[in-house]
Short mmCIF file of C-alpha atoms in Angstrom, two decimals:
data_model
loop_
_atom_site.label_atom_id
_atom_site.label_comp_id
_atom_site.label_asym_id
_atom_site.label_seq_id
_atom_site.Cartn_x
_atom_site.Cartn_y
_atom_site.Cartn_z
CA MET W 1 0.00 0.00 0.00
CA THR W 2 1.46 3.34 -1.04
CA ALA W 3 1.51 6.29 1.31
CA PRO W 4 -0.67 9.25 0.34
CA ILE W 5 1.12 11.96 -1.56
CA GLU W 6 1.59 15.03 0.59
CA ARG W 7 0.42 18.15 -1.19
CA PRO W 8 3.03 20.92 -1.05
CA SER W 9 2.02 23.81 1.15
CA LEU W 10 2.59 27.53 0.80
CA ARG W 11 4.65 29.43 3.37
CA LYS W 12 2.63 31.18 6.12
CA SER W 13 4.28 34.59 6.19
CA VAL W 14 1.42 37.16 6.27
CA GLY W 15 0.01 38.52 9.54
CA LEU W 16 -2.93 40.76 10.42
CA VAL W 17 -1.22 43.93 9.13
CA GLY W 18 -0.59 42.19 5.80
CA VAL W 19 -4.26 41.18 5.56
CA VAL W 20 -5.39 44.77 6.20
CA THR W 21 -2.91 46.31 3.77
CA PHE W 22 -3.67 43.81 1.02
CA GLY W 23 -7.41 44.50 1.37
CA ALA W 24 -7.28 48.26 1.79
CA GLY W 25 -4.29 48.47 -0.54
CA THR W 26 -6.29 46.91 -3.36
CA ALA W 27 -9.35 49.09 -2.74
CA ILE W 28 -7.60 52.43 -2.13
CA GLY W 29 -6.21 52.73 -5.61
CA VAL W 30 -6.87 54.43 -8.90
CA SER W 31 -10.55 55.16 -8.20
CA ILE W 32 -10.00 57.92 -5.63
CA PHE W 33 -8.08 59.88 -8.27
CA SER W 34 -10.67 59.46 -11.03
CA ILE W 35 -14.08 58.93 -9.46
CA LEU W 36 -14.70 62.41 -7.99
CA GLN W 37 -15.34 64.11 -11.34
CA PRO W 38 -18.16 61.89 -12.72
CA THR W 39 -19.84 61.44 -9.34
CA ALA W 40 -19.77 65.18 -8.59
CA GLN W 41 -21.22 65.82 -12.03
CA VAL W 42 -24.25 63.61 -11.31
CA ALA W 43 -24.77 63.90 -7.56
CA GLY W 44 -22.89 67.03 -6.46
CA SER W 45 -22.07 66.89 -2.75
CA GLY W 46 -24.38 63.89 -2.56
CA LEU W 47 -21.33 61.84 -3.56
CA LEU W 48 -20.51 61.76 0.18
CA ALA W 49 -23.77 59.91 0.84
CA ALA W 50 -23.13 57.69 -2.18
CA ILE W 51 -19.85 56.47 -0.63
CA GLY W 52 -21.83 55.17 2.34
CA VAL W 53 -24.50 53.60 0.14
CA ALA W 54 -21.90 51.91 -2.07
CA ALA W 55 -20.20 50.46 0.99
CA LEU W 56 -23.36 48.51 1.89
CA PRO W 57 -23.22 45.81 -0.83
CA MET W 58 -19.46 45.56 -0.32
CA LEU W 59 -20.12 45.02 3.38
CA VAL W 60 -22.47 42.17 2.48
CA PHE W 61 -19.82 40.58 0.25
CA ALA W 62 -17.18 41.12 2.93
CA VAL W 63 -19.25 39.35 5.59
CA ALA W 64 -19.65 36.33 3.29
CA TYR W 65 -15.92 36.35 2.54
CA ALA W 66 -14.94 36.76 6.18
CA TYR W 67 -17.23 33.88 7.14
CA LEU W 68 -15.79 31.54 4.51
CA GLY W 69 -12.24 32.83 4.96
CA SER W 70 -12.20 31.95 8.65
CA ALA W 71 -14.00 28.61 8.18
CA LEU W 72 -11.90 27.40 5.25
CA PRO W 73 -8.80 29.53 4.51
CA VAL W 74 -7.33 28.43 1.17
CA SER W 75 -5.28 30.03 -1.57
CA GLY W 76 -7.31 30.87 -4.68
CA ALA W 77 -10.39 31.06 -2.44
CA SER W 78 -12.77 32.47 -5.05
CA TYR W 79 -12.00 29.39 -7.17
CA GLU W 80 -11.83 26.82 -4.38
CA TRP W 81 -15.08 27.72 -2.60
CA PRO W 82 -17.43 27.52 -5.63
CA THR W 83 -15.58 24.38 -6.76
CA ARG W 84 -16.17 22.61 -3.46
CA PHE W 85 -19.61 23.93 -2.53
CA ILE W 86 -21.41 24.52 -5.85
CA HIS W 87 -19.79 22.57 -8.72
CA PRO W 88 -16.26 22.21 -10.10
CA GLY W 89 -17.47 23.70 -13.38
CA VAL W 90 -18.71 26.83 -11.59
CA GLY W 91 -15.39 27.29 -9.81
CA PHE W 92 -13.55 26.87 -13.08
CA ILE W 93 -15.72 29.40 -14.94
CA ILE W 94 -15.41 31.98 -12.14
CA ALA W 95 -11.62 31.63 -12.16
CA TRP W 96 -11.54 31.54 -15.97
CA LEU W 97 -13.49 34.81 -16.25
CA ARG W 98 -11.30 36.36 -13.58
CA ILE W 99 -8.43 36.12 -16.05
CA VAL W 100 -10.20 38.84 -18.05
CA SER W 101 -10.93 40.77 -14.87
CA ASN W 102 -7.35 40.66 -13.62
CA VAL W 103 -5.88 41.52 -17.00
CA GLY W 104 -8.27 44.47 -17.25
CA ALA W 105 -7.41 45.66 -13.74
CA LEU W 106 -3.65 45.53 -14.32
CA THR W 107 -4.11 47.33 -17.65
CA ILE W 108 -6.15 50.12 -16.03
CA LEU W 109 -3.73 50.56 -13.17
CA SER W 110 -0.60 50.68 -15.30
CA GLN W 111 -2.25 52.97 -17.86
CA VAL W 112 -3.47 55.51 -15.30
CA MET W 113 -0.17 55.48 -13.42
CA ILE W 114 1.83 56.23 -16.56
CA SER W 115 -0.67 58.95 -17.50
CA TYR W 116 -0.13 60.62 -14.11
CA LEU W 117 3.64 60.38 -14.52
CA GLY W 118 3.21 62.02 -17.90
CA MET W 119 1.99 65.14 -16.05
CA VAL W 120 5.54 65.52 -14.66
CA PHE W 121 7.74 64.30 -17.51
CA PRO W 122 7.11 62.62 -20.89
CA VAL W 123 6.82 58.83 -20.69
CA PRO W 124 6.16 56.40 -23.58
CA LEU W 125 2.84 54.83 -22.61
CA LYS W 126 3.00 51.19 -23.74
CA PRO W 127 6.69 50.50 -22.93
CA ALA W 128 6.30 52.07 -19.49
CA MET W 129 3.14 50.04 -18.84
CA ALA W 130 5.02 46.87 -19.78
CA LEU W 131 7.86 47.80 -17.41
CA ALA W 132 5.46 48.42 -14.50
CA ILE W 133 3.69 45.08 -15.04
CA THR W 134 7.03 43.28 -15.24
CA ALA W 135 8.22 44.84 -11.97
CA VAL W 136 5.22 43.79 -9.87
CA PHE W 137 5.26 40.22 -11.20
CA ALA W 138 9.00 39.98 -10.49
CA LEU W 139 8.36 41.15 -6.91
CA ASN W 140 5.70 38.47 -6.38
CA TYR W 141 7.93 35.81 -7.92
CA VAL W 142 10.49 36.10 -5.11
CA GLY W 143 7.98 35.77 -2.26
CA VAL W 144 4.66 36.90 -0.79
CA SER W 145 6.43 38.01 2.39
CA MET W 146 8.47 40.50 0.37
CA ALA W 147 5.32 41.57 -1.51
CA ALA W 148 3.47 42.07 1.78
CA LYS W 149 6.29 44.22 3.18
CA VAL W 150 6.32 46.39 0.04
CA GLN W 151 2.51 46.61 0.20
CA ALA W 152 2.61 47.84 3.80
CA GLN W 153 5.30 50.41 2.99
CA LEU W 154 3.44 51.74 -0.06
CA MET W 155 0.24 51.88 1.98
CA ALA W 156 2.00 53.93 4.66
CA LEU W 157 3.41 56.36 2.08
CA LEU W 158 0.01 56.82 0.46
CA LEU W 159 -1.74 57.42 3.77
CA ILE W 160 0.93 59.98 4.75
CA ILE W 161 0.41 61.91 1.50
CA LEU W 162 -3.38 61.82 1.75
CA ALA W 163 -3.10 62.85 5.42
CA ILE W 164 -1.06 65.91 4.33
CA PHE W 165 -3.81 66.80 1.84
CA VAL W 166 -6.54 66.43 4.47
CA ALA W 167 -4.57 68.17 7.25
CA THR W 168 -3.72 71.18 5.09
CA GLY W 169 -7.13 71.30 3.41
CA LEU W 170 -9.56 70.99 6.33
CA PRO W 171 -8.52 74.33 7.93
CA HIS W 172 -9.64 75.99 4.67
CA PHE W 173 -12.86 73.95 4.51
CA ASP W 174 -15.86 76.02 3.37
CA PRO W 175 -19.17 74.38 4.37
CA VAL W 176 -21.07 76.73 2.06
CA LEU W 177 -19.36 75.09 -0.93
CA VAL W 178 -20.39 71.63 0.25
CA GLY W 179 -23.95 72.34 1.28
CA ASN W 180 -26.05 69.51 2.72
CA PRO W 181 -25.29 66.20 0.97
CA LEU W 182 -28.71 64.90 2.01
CA ASP W 183 -30.41 67.64 -0.04
CA THR W 184 -29.32 65.77 -3.18
CA PRO W 185 -32.24 63.86 -4.79
CA PRO W 186 -32.11 60.18 -3.76
CA LEU W 187 -32.20 59.03 -7.39
CA ALA W 188 -29.06 61.07 -8.13
CA ILE W 189 -27.26 59.44 -5.21
CA LEU W 190 -28.34 55.97 -6.35
CA ALA W 191 -27.26 56.75 -9.91
CA VAL W 192 -23.61 57.08 -8.88
CA VAL W 193 -23.56 54.02 -6.61
CA PRO W 194 -22.35 51.72 -9.45
CA LEU W 195 -19.38 54.07 -9.93
CA MET W 196 -18.73 54.35 -6.21
CA ILE W 197 -18.68 50.54 -5.88
CA THR W 198 -15.36 50.56 -7.72
CA LEU W 199 -13.88 52.34 -4.71
CA PHE W 200 -14.24 49.16 -2.66
CA LEU W 201 -13.53 46.40 -5.18
CA GLY W 202 -10.83 44.04 -3.95
CA ILE W 203 -11.42 44.70 -0.25
CA GLU W 204 -11.53 40.92 0.29
CA SER W 205 -8.31 40.18 -1.60
CA ALA W 206 -6.50 38.72 1.43
CA VAL W 207 -8.73 35.61 1.40
CA GLU W 208 -7.04 34.59 -1.84
CA ILE W 209 -3.84 33.94 0.10
CA GLY W 210 -5.58 32.23 3.04
CA GLU W 211 -3.01 29.43 3.23
CA GLU W 212 -0.22 32.00 3.56
CA VAL W 213 -1.85 33.89 6.46
CA ARG W 214 -0.80 33.12 10.02
CA ASP W 215 -3.81 32.19 12.19
CA ALA W 216 -6.06 32.78 9.18
CA ARG W 217 -9.32 31.95 10.97
CA ARG W 218 -8.73 34.94 13.25
CA ASN W 219 -6.76 37.33 11.05
CA VAL W 220 -8.85 37.10 7.86
CA PRO W 221 -12.23 38.28 9.27
CA ILE W 222 -10.64 40.90 11.54
CA GLY W 223 -8.41 42.09 8.69
CA ILE W 224 -11.32 42.45 6.26
CA ALA W 225 -13.36 44.43 8.82
CA LEU W 226 -10.43 46.75 9.51
CA ALA W 227 -9.77 47.16 5.77
CA ILE W 228 -13.38 48.24 5.12
CA GLY W 229 -13.27 50.74 7.98
CA LEU W 230 -9.92 52.17 6.86
CA THR W 231 -11.04 52.42 3.23
CA ALA W 232 -14.32 54.19 4.06
CA LEU W 233 -12.53 56.59 6.42
CA VAL W 234 -9.86 57.51 3.86
CA TYR W 235 -12.34 57.99 1.02
CA GLY W 236 -14.74 59.99 3.18
CA LEU W 237 -12.08 62.39 4.48
CA VAL W 238 -10.48 62.93 1.05
CA ALA W 239 -13.84 63.53 -0.68
CA LEU W 240 -15.04 65.85 2.10
CA THR W 241 -11.82 67.89 1.96
CA ALA W 242 -11.94 68.19 -1.84
CA LEU W 243 -15.57 69.32 -1.75
CA GLY W 244 -14.82 71.87 0.97
CA LEU W 245 -11.93 73.36 -0.99
CA VAL W 246 -13.41 73.80 -4.47
CA GLY W 247 -17.06 72.67 -4.34
CA PRO W 248 -18.91 70.06 -6.41
CA ALA W 249 -19.19 72.23 -9.54
CA THR W 250 -15.40 72.58 -9.86
CA LEU W 251 -14.87 68.88 -9.19
CA ALA W 252 -17.44 68.04 -11.86
CA ALA W 253 -15.64 70.15 -14.47
CA SER W 254 -12.08 69.03 -13.62
CA GLN W 255 -9.99 66.42 -15.41
CA ALA W 256 -7.83 65.99 -12.28
CA PRO W 257 -10.19 66.87 -9.40
CA LEU W 258 -7.96 65.86 -6.52
CA LEU W 259 -5.04 67.76 -8.01
CA ASP W 260 -7.12 70.90 -8.53
CA ALA W 261 -8.37 70.73 -4.95
CA ALA W 262 -4.84 70.29 -3.59
CA LYS W 263 -3.58 73.31 -5.56
CA VAL W 264 -5.87 75.57 -3.49
CA VAL W 265 -3.75 75.06 -0.36
CA LEU W 266 -0.50 73.54 -1.63
CA GLY W 267 0.11 75.51 -4.82
CA ASP W 268 2.88 74.10 -7.02
CA LEU W 269 3.69 71.47 -4.38
CA ALA W 270 0.37 69.81 -5.22
CA VAL W 271 1.66 68.36 -8.51
CA PRO W 272 4.46 66.16 -7.12
CA LEU W 273 2.42 65.36 -4.01
CA ILE W 274 -0.74 64.17 -5.76
CA VAL W 275 1.11 62.54 -8.65
CA GLY W 276 3.27 60.74 -6.08
CA ALA W 277 0.18 59.64 -4.16
CA ALA W 278 -1.41 58.35 -7.35
CA CYS W 279 1.69 56.36 -8.26
CA PHE W 280 2.10 54.87 -4.76
CA SER W 281 -1.59 53.98 -4.73
CA ILE W 282 -1.57 52.36 -8.14
CA VAL W 283 1.65 50.39 -7.59
CA LYS W 284 0.32 48.81 -4.41
CA SER W 285 -2.99 48.00 -6.11
CA MET W 286 -1.05 46.35 -8.94
CA ASN W 287 0.95 44.42 -6.36
CA ALA W 288 -2.18 43.09 -4.64
CA ALA W 289 -3.91 42.31 -7.95
CA THR W 290 -0.85 40.40 -9.17
CA LEU W 291 -0.77 38.33 -6.01
CA THR W 292 -4.45 37.33 -6.12
CA PHE W 293 -4.32 36.65 -9.88
CA SER W 294 -1.39 34.25 -9.58
CA ARG W 295 -2.92 32.41 -6.61
CA SER W 296 -6.13 31.82 -8.55
CA LEU W 297 -4.14 30.28 -11.42
CA PHE W 298 -2.11 28.27 -8.89
CA ALA W 299 -5.27 26.83 -7.33
CA MET W 300 -6.61 25.84 -10.77
CA GLY W 301 -3.34 24.10 -11.62
CA ARG W 302 -3.10 22.32 -8.28
CA ASN W 303 -6.63 20.94 -8.68
CA GLY W 304 -6.12 19.91 -12.29
CA ALA W 305 -8.49 22.45 -13.86
CA LEU W 306 -5.43 23.80 -15.67
CA PRO W 307 -2.29 21.75 -16.40
CA ARG W 308 -0.90 20.56 -13.06
CA ALA W 309 2.52 22.00 -13.81
CA ILE W 310 0.99 25.43 -13.06
CA GLY W 311 0.28 24.27 -9.49
CA THR W 312 3.93 23.77 -8.51
CA ILE W 313 5.80 25.73 -5.85
CA HIS W 314 9.29 27.19 -6.19
CA PRO W 315 11.69 25.21 -3.98
CA ARG W 316 13.56 28.31 -2.81
CA PHE W 317 11.02 31.16 -2.74
CA GLY W 318 7.98 29.08 -1.74
CA THR W 319 5.85 30.86 -4.37
CA PRO W 320 3.69 29.49 -7.22
CA HIS W 321 6.28 30.58 -9.76
CA ARG W 322 4.74 28.98 -12.86
CA ALA W 323 1.33 30.46 -12.07
CA ILE W 324 3.03 33.84 -11.68
CA LEU W 325 4.72 33.48 -15.07
CA LEU W 326 1.40 32.50 -16.70
CA GLY W 327 -0.30 35.49 -15.07
CA TYR W 328 2.48 37.72 -16.36
CA ALA W 329 1.95 36.49 -19.94
CA CYS W 330 -1.79 37.16 -19.63
CA ALA W 331 -1.21 40.62 -18.13
CA MET W 332 1.10 41.62 -20.98
CA SER W 333 -1.67 40.72 -23.45
CA GLY W 334 -3.74 43.48 -21.83
CA LEU W 335 -1.58 46.00 -23.66
CA LEU W 336 -3.60 45.06 -26.75
CA LEU W 337 -6.99 45.96 -25.19
CA PRO W 338 -8.83 49.21 -26.05
CA PRO W 339 -7.60 52.09 -23.86
CA SER W 340 -11.11 53.28 -22.90
CA LEU W 341 -11.42 53.36 -19.10
CA ILE W 342 -15.16 52.65 -19.30
CA PHE W 343 -14.44 49.52 -21.36
CA LEU W 344 -11.70 48.36 -18.99
CA LEU W 345 -13.66 49.12 -15.81
CA LEU W 346 -16.63 47.09 -17.04
CA ALA W 347 -14.32 44.26 -18.12
CA VAL W 348 -13.16 44.17 -14.51
CA ASN W 349 -16.55 44.70 -12.89
CA VAL W 350 -18.63 42.01 -14.63
CA PRO W 351 -16.44 38.97 -13.77
CA THR W 352 -15.89 40.41 -10.29
CA MET W 353 -19.62 40.56 -9.62
CA LEU W 354 -19.98 36.97 -10.83
CA LYS W 355 -17.20 36.00 -8.41
CA TYR W 356 -18.97 37.77 -5.53
CA MET W 357 -22.23 36.06 -6.51
CA ALA W 358 -20.69 32.56 -6.50
CA CYS W 359 -18.83 33.06 -3.22
CA SER W 360 -21.90 34.53 -1.52
CA TYR W 361 -23.93 31.50 -2.59
CA SER W 362 -21.10 29.24 -1.37
CA ALA W 363 -21.53 30.78 2.08
CA THR W 364 -25.19 29.72 2.10
CA VAL W 365 -24.19 26.15 1.17
CA VAL W 366 -21.68 25.95 4.02
CA ALA W 367 -24.23 27.27 6.52
CA ARG W 368 -26.95 24.87 5.35
CA ARG W 369 -25.00 21.67 4.65
CA HIS W 370 -21.67 21.79 6.46
CA PRO W 371 -22.21 22.40 10.18
CA GLU W 372 -18.65 21.28 10.99
CA LEU W 373 -17.24 24.13 8.87
CA HIS W 374 -19.80 26.57 10.23
CA GLN W 375 -18.53 25.84 13.74
CA ARG W 376 -14.95 26.61 12.68
CA SER W 377 -15.77 30.14 11.55
CA GLN W 378 -14.64 32.92 13.87
CA LEU W 379 -17.51 35.06 12.57
CA ARG W 380 -20.18 34.17 15.12
CA LEU W 381 -23.34 34.38 13.02
CA SER W 382 -26.26 31.99 13.19
CA ARG W 383 -26.77 29.70 10.22
CA PRO W 384 -29.98 31.52 9.10
CA ALA W 385 -28.13 34.83 9.30
CA VAL W 386 -25.33 33.53 7.07
CA VAL W 387 -27.89 32.23 4.56
CA ALA W 388 -29.62 35.64 4.51
CA VAL W 389 -26.32 37.46 3.99
CA GLY W 390 -25.32 35.04 1.22
CA TYR W 391 -28.55 35.47 -0.73
CA ALA W 392 -28.37 39.25 -0.26
CA GLY W 393 -24.88 39.11 -1.77
CA VAL W 394 -26.19 37.18 -4.78
CA VAL W 395 -28.87 39.80 -5.43
CA CYS W 396 -26.48 42.75 -4.95
CA ALA W 397 -23.91 41.25 -7.31
CA LEU W 398 -26.52 40.57 -9.97
CA LEU W 399 -27.89 44.11 -9.88
CA VAL W 400 -24.49 45.79 -9.92
CA GLY W 401 -23.26 43.47 -12.69
CA VAL W 402 -25.94 44.51 -15.18
CA PHE W 403 -25.85 48.26 -14.52
CA GLY W 404 -23.15 48.95 -17.11
CA VAL W 405 -24.72 47.39 -20.22
CA GLU W 406 -25.91 50.72 -21.61
CA ALA W 407 -22.56 52.43 -20.97
CA ASP W 408 -20.59 50.08 -23.23
CA PRO W 409 -21.73 46.63 -24.43
CA ARG W 410 -18.27 45.62 -25.74
CA PRO W 411 -16.95 44.34 -22.40
CA TYR W 412 -19.99 42.06 -22.11
CA LEU W 413 -19.17 40.67 -25.55
CA LEU W 414 -15.55 40.15 -24.48
CA VAL W 415 -16.57 38.37 -21.28
CA GLY W 416 -19.18 36.31 -23.17
CA GLY W 417 -16.65 35.24 -25.80
CA TRP W 418 -14.09 34.28 -23.15
CA LEU W 419 -16.86 32.35 -21.35
CA LEU W 420 -17.55 30.30 -24.49
CA VAL W 421 -13.82 29.51 -24.83
CA GLY W 422 -13.75 28.42 -21.19
CA LEU W 423 -16.82 26.20 -21.56
CA ALA W 424 -15.32 24.55 -24.65
CA TYR W 425 -12.06 23.91 -22.78
CA TRP W 426 -13.94 22.53 -19.75
CA PHE W 427 -16.03 20.07 -21.74
CA LEU W 428 -13.12 18.92 -23.91
CA LYS W 429 -11.01 18.44 -20.80
CA GLY W 430 -13.82 16.47 -19.16
CA ARG W 431 -14.08 14.14 -22.13
CA ARG W 432 -10.32 13.68 -22.19
CA ASP W 433 -10.24 12.92 -18.46
CA CYS W 434 -13.05 10.35 -18.86
CA ALA W 435 -11.17 8.72 -21.72
CA ASP W 436 -7.99 8.56 -19.62
CA GLN W 437 -9.89 6.95 -16.75
CA ALA W 438 -11.42 4.38 -19.12
CA MET W 439 -7.99 3.53 -20.52
CA ARG W 440 -6.57 3.07 -17.02
CA ALA W 441 -9.53 0.85 -16.08
CA LEU W 442 -8.94 -1.34 -19.17
CA ALA W 443 -5.24 -1.58 -18.42
CA GLU W 444 -6.01 -2.81 -14.92
#
């Protein structure tokens, strides 16, 4: 009788601070530098209320993720949970579509960062984007511990810069410019919620490295809660300060609203400060996105959904090096996508909402059918409460996912085409696996 093969394990090198900075570091990114203009145009100072409203569905998703993340911490969680609790085909399709989502996210981040740098000195767009993508994948190749340290340092630098903006701006705050955010018509506030949701996307990213988190059943739910609180606080203070300095009308007409607001109190110093903040913010978001992307591919390779060679671990660095290299090749293909931010944002948003939907439903399955896992969760909710949260997450994800069809249908065509390719691969692979099993049975 042969001994069971021990599955290689990833190195546990991320603590509570790493969980918080990966979550908040992913969320506090490019959106804060681009979202003020369109939301001020539609909702005026009501954008402050919209931040709170947009946080509600993300809070629902975060509760589901925290529940599952403490009950069953695994790497590639958004693939593993639907695979185990819904169907392997569902887990595969979610992870397959996330390839589009992750490529789109890395393309957006690198494109906006290079555009900001171009405000200081001329930079060739595509070559510089390729260099930025290469750098973050190289960082993740040598170890998640190193990536977590860099993430924490970039997060600290960003928060320092934003704190300078808030600290210098609030003494000049003019409440007359802001008015009463609650005077904004409710429909106008709701109209910008789909845009505001992008402020919080990725808040749950630390669950994707669950196997690499020390004491994950404690640190994952606490870290997600702290990340949501930190993200909402940062966004609220920055938006409030910007509104109090220049007012919603100026923000609505500006191509660089945060920069224009900072110039009121910082003058020429605002350019390097805000451009620096944008670059720090985007680099750390790219770092977190790279890490979660590669772990999803690693989980698919380890389980056989993709070639098993992708699920191997580097003997020295303890990282899924082949999954990282595959993710890098996919990310570089994003340089061929259309440069429209609306197109890219929707290409990210649609697969992400499907991921949230599947994981929220997975939480209901665990609560209803797996009492032993329910007992392991550090999030002390009753089973009916978890089921209610899970179904609420499904509904929220569905509604948010379809909001962007009228803005640009091309991303939906892209996601639909990639879905058909994934389904074809899945069924062909299934037939091949069945044929291999039949051949082995005949040989025996």
